Short mmCIF file of C-alpha atoms in Angstrom, two decimals:
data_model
loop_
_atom_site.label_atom_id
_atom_site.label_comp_id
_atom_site.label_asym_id
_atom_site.label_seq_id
_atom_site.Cartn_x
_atom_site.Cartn_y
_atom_site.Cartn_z
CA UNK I 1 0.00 0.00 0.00
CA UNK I 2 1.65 3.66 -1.15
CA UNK I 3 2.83 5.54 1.90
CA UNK I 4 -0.15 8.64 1.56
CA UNK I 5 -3.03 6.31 1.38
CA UNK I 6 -2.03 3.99 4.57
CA UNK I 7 -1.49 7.85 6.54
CA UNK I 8 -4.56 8.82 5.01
CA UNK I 9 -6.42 6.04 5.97
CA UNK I 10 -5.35 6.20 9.60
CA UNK I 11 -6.24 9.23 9.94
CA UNK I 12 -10.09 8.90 8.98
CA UNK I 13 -10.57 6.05 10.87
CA UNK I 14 -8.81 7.32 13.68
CA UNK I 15 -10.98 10.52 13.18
CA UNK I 16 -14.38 8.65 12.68
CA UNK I 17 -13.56 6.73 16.52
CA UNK I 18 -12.87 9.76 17.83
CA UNK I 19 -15.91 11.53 17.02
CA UNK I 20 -18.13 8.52 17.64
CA UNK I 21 -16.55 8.25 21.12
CA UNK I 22 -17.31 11.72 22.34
CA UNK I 23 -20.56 11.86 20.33
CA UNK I 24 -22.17 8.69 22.18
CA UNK I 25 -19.96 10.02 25.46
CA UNK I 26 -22.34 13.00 25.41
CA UNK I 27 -25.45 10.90 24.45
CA UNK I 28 -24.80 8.34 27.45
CA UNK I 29 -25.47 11.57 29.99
CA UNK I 30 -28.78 11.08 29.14
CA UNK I 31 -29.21 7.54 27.70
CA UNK I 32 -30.32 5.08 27.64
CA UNK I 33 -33.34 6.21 29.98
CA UNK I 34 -33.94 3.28 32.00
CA UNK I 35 -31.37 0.11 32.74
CA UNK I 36 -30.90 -2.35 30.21
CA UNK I 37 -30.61 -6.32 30.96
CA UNK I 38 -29.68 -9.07 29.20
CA UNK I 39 -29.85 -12.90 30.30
CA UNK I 40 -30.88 -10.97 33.92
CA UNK I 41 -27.44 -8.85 33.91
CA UNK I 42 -27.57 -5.02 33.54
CA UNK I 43 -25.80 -3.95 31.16
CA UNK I 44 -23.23 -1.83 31.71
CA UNK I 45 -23.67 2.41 32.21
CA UNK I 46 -27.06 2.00 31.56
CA UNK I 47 -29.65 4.10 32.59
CA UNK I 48 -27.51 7.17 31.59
CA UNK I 49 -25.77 9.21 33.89
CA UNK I 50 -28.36 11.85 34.59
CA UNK I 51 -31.11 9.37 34.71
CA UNK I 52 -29.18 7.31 37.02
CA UNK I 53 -28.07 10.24 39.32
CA UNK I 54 -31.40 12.42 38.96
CA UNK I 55 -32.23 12.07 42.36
CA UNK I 56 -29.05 12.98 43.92
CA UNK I 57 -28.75 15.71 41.26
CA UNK I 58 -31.87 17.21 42.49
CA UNK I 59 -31.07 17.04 46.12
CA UNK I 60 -27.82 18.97 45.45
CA UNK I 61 -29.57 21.37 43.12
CA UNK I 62 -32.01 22.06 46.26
CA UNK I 63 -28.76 22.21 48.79
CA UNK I 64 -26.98 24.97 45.88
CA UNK I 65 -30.38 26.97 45.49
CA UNK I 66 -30.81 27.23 49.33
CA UNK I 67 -27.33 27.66 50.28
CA UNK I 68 -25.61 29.91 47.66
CA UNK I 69 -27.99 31.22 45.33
CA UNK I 70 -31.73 31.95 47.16
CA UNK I 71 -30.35 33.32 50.42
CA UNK I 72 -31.75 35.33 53.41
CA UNK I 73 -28.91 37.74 52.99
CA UNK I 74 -28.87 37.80 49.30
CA UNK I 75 -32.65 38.30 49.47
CA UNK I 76 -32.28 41.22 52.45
CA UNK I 77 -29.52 43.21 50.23
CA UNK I 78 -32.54 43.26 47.68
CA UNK I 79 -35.13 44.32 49.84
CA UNK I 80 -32.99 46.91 51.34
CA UNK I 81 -32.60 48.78 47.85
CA UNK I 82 -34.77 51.68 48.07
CA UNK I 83 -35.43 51.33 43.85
CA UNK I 84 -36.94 47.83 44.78
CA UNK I 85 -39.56 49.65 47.45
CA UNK I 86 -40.31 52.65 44.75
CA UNK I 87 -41.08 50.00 42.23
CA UNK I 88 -42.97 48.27 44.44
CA UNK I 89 -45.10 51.08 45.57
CA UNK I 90 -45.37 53.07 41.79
CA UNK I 91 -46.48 49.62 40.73
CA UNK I 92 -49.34 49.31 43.28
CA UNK I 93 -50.06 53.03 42.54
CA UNK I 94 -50.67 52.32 38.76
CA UNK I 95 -52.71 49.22 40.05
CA UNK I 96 -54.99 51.83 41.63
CA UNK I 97 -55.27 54.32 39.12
CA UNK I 98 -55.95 51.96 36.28
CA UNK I 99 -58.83 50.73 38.59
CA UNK I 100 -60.50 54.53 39.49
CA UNK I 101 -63.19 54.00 37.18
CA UNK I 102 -65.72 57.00 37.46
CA UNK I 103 -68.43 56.20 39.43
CA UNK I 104 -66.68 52.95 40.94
CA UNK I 105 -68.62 53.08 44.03
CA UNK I 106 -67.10 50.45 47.02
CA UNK I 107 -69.89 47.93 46.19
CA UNK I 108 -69.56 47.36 43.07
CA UNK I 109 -65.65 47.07 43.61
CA UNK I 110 -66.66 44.27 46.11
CA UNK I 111 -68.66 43.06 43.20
CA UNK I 112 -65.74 42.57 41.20
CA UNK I 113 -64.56 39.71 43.84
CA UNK I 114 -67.18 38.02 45.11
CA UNK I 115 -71.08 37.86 44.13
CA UNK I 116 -73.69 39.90 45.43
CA UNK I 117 -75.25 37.16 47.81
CA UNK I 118 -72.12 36.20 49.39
CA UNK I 119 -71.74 39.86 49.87
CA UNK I 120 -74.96 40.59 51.47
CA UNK I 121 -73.94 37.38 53.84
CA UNK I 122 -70.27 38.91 54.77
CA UNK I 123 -72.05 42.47 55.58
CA UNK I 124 -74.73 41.43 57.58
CA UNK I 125 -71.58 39.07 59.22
CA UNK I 126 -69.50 42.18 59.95
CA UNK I 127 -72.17 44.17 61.34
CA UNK I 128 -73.08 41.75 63.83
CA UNK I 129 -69.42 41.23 64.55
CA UNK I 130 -69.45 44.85 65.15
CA UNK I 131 -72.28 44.73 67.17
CA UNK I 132 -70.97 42.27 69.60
CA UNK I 133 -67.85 44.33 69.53
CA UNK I 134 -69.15 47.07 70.61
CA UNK I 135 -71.44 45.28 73.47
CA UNK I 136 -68.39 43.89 75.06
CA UNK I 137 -66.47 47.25 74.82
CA UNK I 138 -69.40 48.93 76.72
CA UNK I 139 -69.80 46.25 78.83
CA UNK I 140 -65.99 46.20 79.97
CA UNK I 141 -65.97 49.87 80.43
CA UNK I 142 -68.89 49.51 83.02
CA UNK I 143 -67.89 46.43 84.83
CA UNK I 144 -63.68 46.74 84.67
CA UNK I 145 -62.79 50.05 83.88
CA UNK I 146 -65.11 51.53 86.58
CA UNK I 147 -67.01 53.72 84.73
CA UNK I 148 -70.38 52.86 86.57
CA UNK I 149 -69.03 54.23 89.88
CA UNK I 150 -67.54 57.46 88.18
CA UNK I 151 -69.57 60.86 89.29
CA UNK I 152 -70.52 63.00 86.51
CA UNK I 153 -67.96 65.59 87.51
CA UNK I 154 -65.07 62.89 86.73
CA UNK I 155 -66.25 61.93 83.70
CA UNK I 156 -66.56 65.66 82.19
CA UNK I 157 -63.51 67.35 81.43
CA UNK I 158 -62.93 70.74 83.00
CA UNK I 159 -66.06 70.00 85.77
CA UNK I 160 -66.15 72.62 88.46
CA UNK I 161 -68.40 74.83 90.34
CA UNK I 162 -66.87 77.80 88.57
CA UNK I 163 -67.63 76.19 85.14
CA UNK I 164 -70.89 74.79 85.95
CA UNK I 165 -71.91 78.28 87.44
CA UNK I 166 -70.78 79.19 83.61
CA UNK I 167 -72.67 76.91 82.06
CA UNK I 168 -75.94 77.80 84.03
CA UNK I 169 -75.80 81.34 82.44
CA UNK I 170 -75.13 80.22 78.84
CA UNK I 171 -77.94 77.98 79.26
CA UNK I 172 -80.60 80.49 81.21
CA UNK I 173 -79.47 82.95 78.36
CA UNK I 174 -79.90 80.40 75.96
CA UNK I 175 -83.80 79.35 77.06
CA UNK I 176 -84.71 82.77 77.23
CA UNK I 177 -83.74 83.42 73.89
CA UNK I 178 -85.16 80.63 72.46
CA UNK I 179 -88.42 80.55 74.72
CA UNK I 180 -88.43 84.37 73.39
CA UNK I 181 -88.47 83.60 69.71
CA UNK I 182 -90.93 81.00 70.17
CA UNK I 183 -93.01 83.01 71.56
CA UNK I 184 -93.31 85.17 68.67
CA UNK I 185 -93.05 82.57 66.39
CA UNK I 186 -96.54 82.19 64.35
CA UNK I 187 -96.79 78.13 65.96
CA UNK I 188 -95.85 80.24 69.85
CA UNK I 189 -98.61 82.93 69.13
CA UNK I 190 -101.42 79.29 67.81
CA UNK I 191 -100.08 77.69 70.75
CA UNK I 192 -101.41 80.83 73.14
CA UNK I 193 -104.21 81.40 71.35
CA UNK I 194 -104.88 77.53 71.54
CA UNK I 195 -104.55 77.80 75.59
CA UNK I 196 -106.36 80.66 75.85
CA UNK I 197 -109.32 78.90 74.57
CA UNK I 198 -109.13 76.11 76.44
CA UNK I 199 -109.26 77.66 79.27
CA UNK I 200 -112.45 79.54 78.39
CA UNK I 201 -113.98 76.58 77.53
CA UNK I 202 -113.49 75.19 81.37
CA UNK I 203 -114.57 78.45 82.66
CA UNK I 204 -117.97 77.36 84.03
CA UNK I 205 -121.22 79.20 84.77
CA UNK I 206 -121.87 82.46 84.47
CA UNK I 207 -118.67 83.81 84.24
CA UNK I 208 -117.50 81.93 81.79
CA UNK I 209 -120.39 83.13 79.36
CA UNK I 210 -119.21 86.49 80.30
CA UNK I 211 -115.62 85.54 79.37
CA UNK I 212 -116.87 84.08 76.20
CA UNK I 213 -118.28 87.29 75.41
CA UNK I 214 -116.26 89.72 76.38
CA UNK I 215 -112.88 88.27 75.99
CA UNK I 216 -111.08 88.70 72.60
CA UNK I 217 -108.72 86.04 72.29
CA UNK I 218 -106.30 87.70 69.83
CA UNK I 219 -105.56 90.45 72.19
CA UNK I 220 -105.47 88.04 74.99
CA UNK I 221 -103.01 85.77 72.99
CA UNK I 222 -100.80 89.75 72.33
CA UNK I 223 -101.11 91.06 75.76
CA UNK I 224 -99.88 87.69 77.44
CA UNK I 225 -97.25 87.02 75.38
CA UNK I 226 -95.92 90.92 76.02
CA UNK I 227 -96.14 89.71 79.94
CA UNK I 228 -93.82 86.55 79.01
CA UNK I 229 -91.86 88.18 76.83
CA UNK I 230 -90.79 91.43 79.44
CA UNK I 231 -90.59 88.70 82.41
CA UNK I 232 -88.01 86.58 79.90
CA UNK I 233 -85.55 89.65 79.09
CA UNK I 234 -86.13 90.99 82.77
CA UNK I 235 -82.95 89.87 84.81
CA UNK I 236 -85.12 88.75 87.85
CA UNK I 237 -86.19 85.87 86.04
CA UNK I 238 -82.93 84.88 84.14
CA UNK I 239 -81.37 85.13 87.65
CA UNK I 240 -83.92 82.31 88.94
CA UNK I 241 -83.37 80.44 85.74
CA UNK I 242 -79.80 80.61 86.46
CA UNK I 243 -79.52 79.55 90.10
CA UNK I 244 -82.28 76.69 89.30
CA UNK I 245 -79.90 75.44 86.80
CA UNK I 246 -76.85 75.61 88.88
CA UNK I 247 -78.37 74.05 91.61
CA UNK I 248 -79.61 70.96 89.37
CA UNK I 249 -76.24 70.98 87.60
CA UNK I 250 -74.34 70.66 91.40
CA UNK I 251 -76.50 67.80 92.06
CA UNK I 252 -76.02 65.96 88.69
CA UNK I 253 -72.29 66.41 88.73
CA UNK I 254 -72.49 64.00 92.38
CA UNK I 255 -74.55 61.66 90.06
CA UNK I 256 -72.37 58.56 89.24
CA UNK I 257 -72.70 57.38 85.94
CA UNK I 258 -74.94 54.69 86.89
CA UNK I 259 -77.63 56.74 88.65
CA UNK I 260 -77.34 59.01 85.81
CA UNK I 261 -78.23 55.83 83.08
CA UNK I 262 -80.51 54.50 85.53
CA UNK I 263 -82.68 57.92 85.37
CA UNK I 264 -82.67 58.33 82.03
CA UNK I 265 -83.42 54.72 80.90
CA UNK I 266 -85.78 53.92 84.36
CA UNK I 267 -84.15 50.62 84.86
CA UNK I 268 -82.59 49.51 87.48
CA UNK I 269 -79.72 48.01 85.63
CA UNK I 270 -78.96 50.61 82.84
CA UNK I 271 -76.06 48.52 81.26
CA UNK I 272 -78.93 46.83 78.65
CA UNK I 273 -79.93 50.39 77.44
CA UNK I 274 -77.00 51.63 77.25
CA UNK I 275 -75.51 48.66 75.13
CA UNK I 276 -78.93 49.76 73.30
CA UNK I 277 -77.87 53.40 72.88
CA UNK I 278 -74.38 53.04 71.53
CA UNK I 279 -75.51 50.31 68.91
CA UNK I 280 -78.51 52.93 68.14
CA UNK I 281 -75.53 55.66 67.76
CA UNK I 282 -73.02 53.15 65.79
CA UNK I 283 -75.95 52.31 63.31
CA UNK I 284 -73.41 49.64 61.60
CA UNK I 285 -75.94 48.47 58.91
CA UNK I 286 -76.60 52.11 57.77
CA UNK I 287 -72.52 52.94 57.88
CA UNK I 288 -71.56 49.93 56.14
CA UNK I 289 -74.41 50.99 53.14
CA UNK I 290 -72.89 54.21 53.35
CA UNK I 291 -69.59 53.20 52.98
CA UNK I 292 -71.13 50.63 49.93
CA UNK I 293 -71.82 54.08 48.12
CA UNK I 294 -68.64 55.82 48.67
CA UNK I 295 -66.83 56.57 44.83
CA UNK I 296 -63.93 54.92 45.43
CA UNK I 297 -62.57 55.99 42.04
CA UNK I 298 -63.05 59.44 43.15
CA UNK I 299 -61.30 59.28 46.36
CA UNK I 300 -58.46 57.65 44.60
CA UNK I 301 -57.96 60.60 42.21
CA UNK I 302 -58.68 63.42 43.99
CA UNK I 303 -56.04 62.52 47.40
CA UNK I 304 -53.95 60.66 45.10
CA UNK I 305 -50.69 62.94 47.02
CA UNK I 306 -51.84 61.84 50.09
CA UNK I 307 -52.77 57.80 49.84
CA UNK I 308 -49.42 57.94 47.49
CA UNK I 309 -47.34 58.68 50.29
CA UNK I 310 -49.39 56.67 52.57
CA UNK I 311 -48.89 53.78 50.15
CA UNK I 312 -45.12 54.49 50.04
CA UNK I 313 -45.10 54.72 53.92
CA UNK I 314 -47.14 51.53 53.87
CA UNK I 315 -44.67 49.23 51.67
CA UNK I 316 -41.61 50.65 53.25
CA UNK I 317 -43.10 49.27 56.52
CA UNK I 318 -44.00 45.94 54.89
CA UNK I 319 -40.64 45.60 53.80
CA UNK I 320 -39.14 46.20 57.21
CA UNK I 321 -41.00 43.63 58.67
CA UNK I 322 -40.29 41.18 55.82
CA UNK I 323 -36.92 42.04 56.74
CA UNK I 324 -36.82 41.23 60.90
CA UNK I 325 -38.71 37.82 59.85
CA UNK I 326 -36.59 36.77 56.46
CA UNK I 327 -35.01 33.62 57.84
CA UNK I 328 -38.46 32.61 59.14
CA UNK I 329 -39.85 32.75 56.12
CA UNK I 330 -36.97 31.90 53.67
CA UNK I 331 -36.73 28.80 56.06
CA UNK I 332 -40.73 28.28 55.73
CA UNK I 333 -40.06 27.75 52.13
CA UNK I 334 -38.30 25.13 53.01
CA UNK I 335 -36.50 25.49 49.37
CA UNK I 336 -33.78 22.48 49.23
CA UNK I 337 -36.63 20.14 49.50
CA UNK I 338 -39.04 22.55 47.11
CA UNK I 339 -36.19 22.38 44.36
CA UNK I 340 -35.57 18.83 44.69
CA UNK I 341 -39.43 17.64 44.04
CA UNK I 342 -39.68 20.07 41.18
CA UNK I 343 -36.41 18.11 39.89
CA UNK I 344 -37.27 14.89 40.23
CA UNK I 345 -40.34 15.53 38.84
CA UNK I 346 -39.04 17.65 36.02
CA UNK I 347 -38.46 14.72 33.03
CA UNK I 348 -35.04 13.33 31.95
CA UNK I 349 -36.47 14.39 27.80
CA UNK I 350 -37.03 18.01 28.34
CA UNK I 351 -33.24 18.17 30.57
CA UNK I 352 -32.32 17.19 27.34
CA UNK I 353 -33.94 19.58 25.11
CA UNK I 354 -32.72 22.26 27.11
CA UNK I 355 -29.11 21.20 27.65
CA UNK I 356 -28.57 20.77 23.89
CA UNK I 357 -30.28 23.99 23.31
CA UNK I 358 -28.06 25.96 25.11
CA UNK I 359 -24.48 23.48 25.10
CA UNK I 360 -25.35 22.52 21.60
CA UNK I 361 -22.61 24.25 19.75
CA UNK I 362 -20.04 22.84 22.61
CA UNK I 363 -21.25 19.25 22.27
CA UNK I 364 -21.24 19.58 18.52
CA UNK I 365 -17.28 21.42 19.46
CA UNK I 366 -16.65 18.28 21.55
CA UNK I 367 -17.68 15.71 18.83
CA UNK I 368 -15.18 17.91 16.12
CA UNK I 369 -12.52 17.90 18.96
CA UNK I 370 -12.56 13.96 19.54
CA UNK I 371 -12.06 14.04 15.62
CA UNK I 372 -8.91 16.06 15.53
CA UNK I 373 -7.53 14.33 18.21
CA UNK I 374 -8.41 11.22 16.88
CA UNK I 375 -6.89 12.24 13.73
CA UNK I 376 -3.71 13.18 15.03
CA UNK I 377 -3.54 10.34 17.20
CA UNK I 378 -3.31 8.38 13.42
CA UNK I 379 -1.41 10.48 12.21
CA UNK I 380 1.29 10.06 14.76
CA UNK I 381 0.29 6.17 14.94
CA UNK I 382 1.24 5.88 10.68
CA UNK I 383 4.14 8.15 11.07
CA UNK I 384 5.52 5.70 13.78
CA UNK I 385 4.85 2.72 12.46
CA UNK I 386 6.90 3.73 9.11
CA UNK I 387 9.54 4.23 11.36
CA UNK I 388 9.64 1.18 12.79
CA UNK I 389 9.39 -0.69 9.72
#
């Protein structure tokens, strides 16, 4: 055989190993899939390597995600960027304006999220919630905080004899005025007329045929209520007023709160109507239909400075509390064992597809390599074996 033809052919077929070599090396990391066996032996390095060492692969996958790449410090230096809390906070803000539909009232924002029935059942929920709230808080205030045994005077702010003396003028003052302009309102004047009247009509006998006669009720009704009216702006009787007052207000303020209930509601044990009372002021049904009817869309756009910075204030504060629990909840995640079902459950096919997607070019480099270094290896092999010869 001539001398270029033997080289020549050592080289291509010491090529053509080399590239098959490396070309089924890099198939054999991912087949055969399952073992092989043959008369009840497995065959050798079958499954494949990653087949055969998925589970171990995952498991140190999860150990290298939850050790060195998903940490509680590495997540903490993230959180503690202030871009990350201004993106987090214009991103909820943009959330919010997108959603401030005109004439998006609260109820039909509920409506968006749940269905009117359910609804109805979660209000009527909350308000008796409320309800019972509010009959324990009044309740506790009676029984533990004392408030049953409190006098008046301790329970208003600024109580003295100076400032109840005060108070008895403004309200004399006030009466007189506004018995005044009753009075000589157009109802006041029916009202004397009215009286006037009646009292005619139980004047008996004689007399009161003679009053019936005689008497002109209109200027009756004008010349009385010039009597009432002079006696209201004359200081003798505002001074009575007053000291009447002040003498009822001196005994109330030695009133304790429980006398004071028990007068007002005539029960012996007031705390009932007073539970009564403050649901009666709270009105939770009507607030929460209120509130139902509120334009939330509105709201949003017209104190958009001030929720904005509320909002900012809101997720900065979130984010500092993320931050004191992070190893509680980075350890909640419990992430080697997270990343090492998704692994084993992720199949050996599509580990595949994505390793020759992105290595493709290198394994097809390898394959080329184990050629030329095959090649070589022939080259050096002919070249030798002349010499020997």
């Amino acid at each position: 055989m001539q001398l270029w033809l033997f080289i020549t052919v050592n080289v291509c077929v010491a090529a053509f190993v080399g590239a098959l070599t490396n070309h089924f090396a890099i198939k054999m990391l991912f087949h055969p899939r399952r073992a092989l066996y043959i008369l009840g032996r497995r065959v050798p390095f079958t499954p494949g390597l990653i087949p055969k060492r998925k589970d171990e692969i995952a498991a140190a996958l999860g150990h290298v995600v939850a050790d060195y790449l998903v940490t509680a410090d590495g997540i903490r230096e993230w959180l503690r960027g202030g871009a990350m809390q201004e993106a987090a906070a214009a991103k909820i803000r943009s959330w919010l304006l997108a959603r401030a539909e005109e004439g998006l009232t609260a109820e039909r924002l509920i409506l968006k999220f749940t269905d009117r029935e359910s609804w109805e059942a979660m209000r009527t929920k909350w308000a008796a919630r409320g309800a019972g709230l509010a009959e324990r808080w009044v309740e506790r205030l009676w029984e533990e905080g004392g408030w049953k045994a409190k006098t008046i005077a301790e329970l208003v702010p600024g109580w003295s004899e100076e400032t109840a003396a005060g108070w008895a003028e403004d309200l004399s003052d006030w009466l007189a005025v506004s018995l005044r302009e009753e009075l000589l309102s157009i109802r006041g004047q029916r009202t004397l007329r009215n009286m006037i009247d009646g009292l005619l009509d139980r004047t008996g006998g004689w007399i009161g045929v003679l009053a019936g006669i005689f008497v002109d009720e209109d200027k009756a009704a004008a010349k009385l209520t010039e009597v009432l009216v002079e006696q209201l702006e004359s200081g003798a009787l505002r001074e009575m007023m007053r000291t009447f007052i002040a003498k009822k207000l001196a005994e109330a303020g030695d009133w304790t709160l429980e006398q004071a209930a028990a007068r007002l509601s005539g029960e012996e044990n007031p705390l009932p109507w007073l539970k009564e009372q403050a649901l009666r002021l709270l009105r939770l049904e009507e607030r929460i239909g209120e509130l139902e009817k509120t334009d939330v869309g509105e709201l949003l756009i017209r104190h958009e400075r001030a929720w904005g910075e509320a909002l900012r204030a809101i997720v900065g504060a979130a984010f500092d509390l993320l931050d004191r629990r992070l190893e509680t909840v980075v350890a909640a995640f419990k992430l080697p064992q997270l990343v090492q079902k998704q692994v084993e459950k992720f199949p050996v096919e599509q580990v595949e597809r994505i390793m020759l997607s992105l290595s493709g070019r290198e394994f097809r480099a390898i394959t080329w390599l184990g050629a030329l270094l095959g090649g070589i290896i022939g080259l050096v092999q002919s070249v030798f074996l002349q010499l020997v010869r």
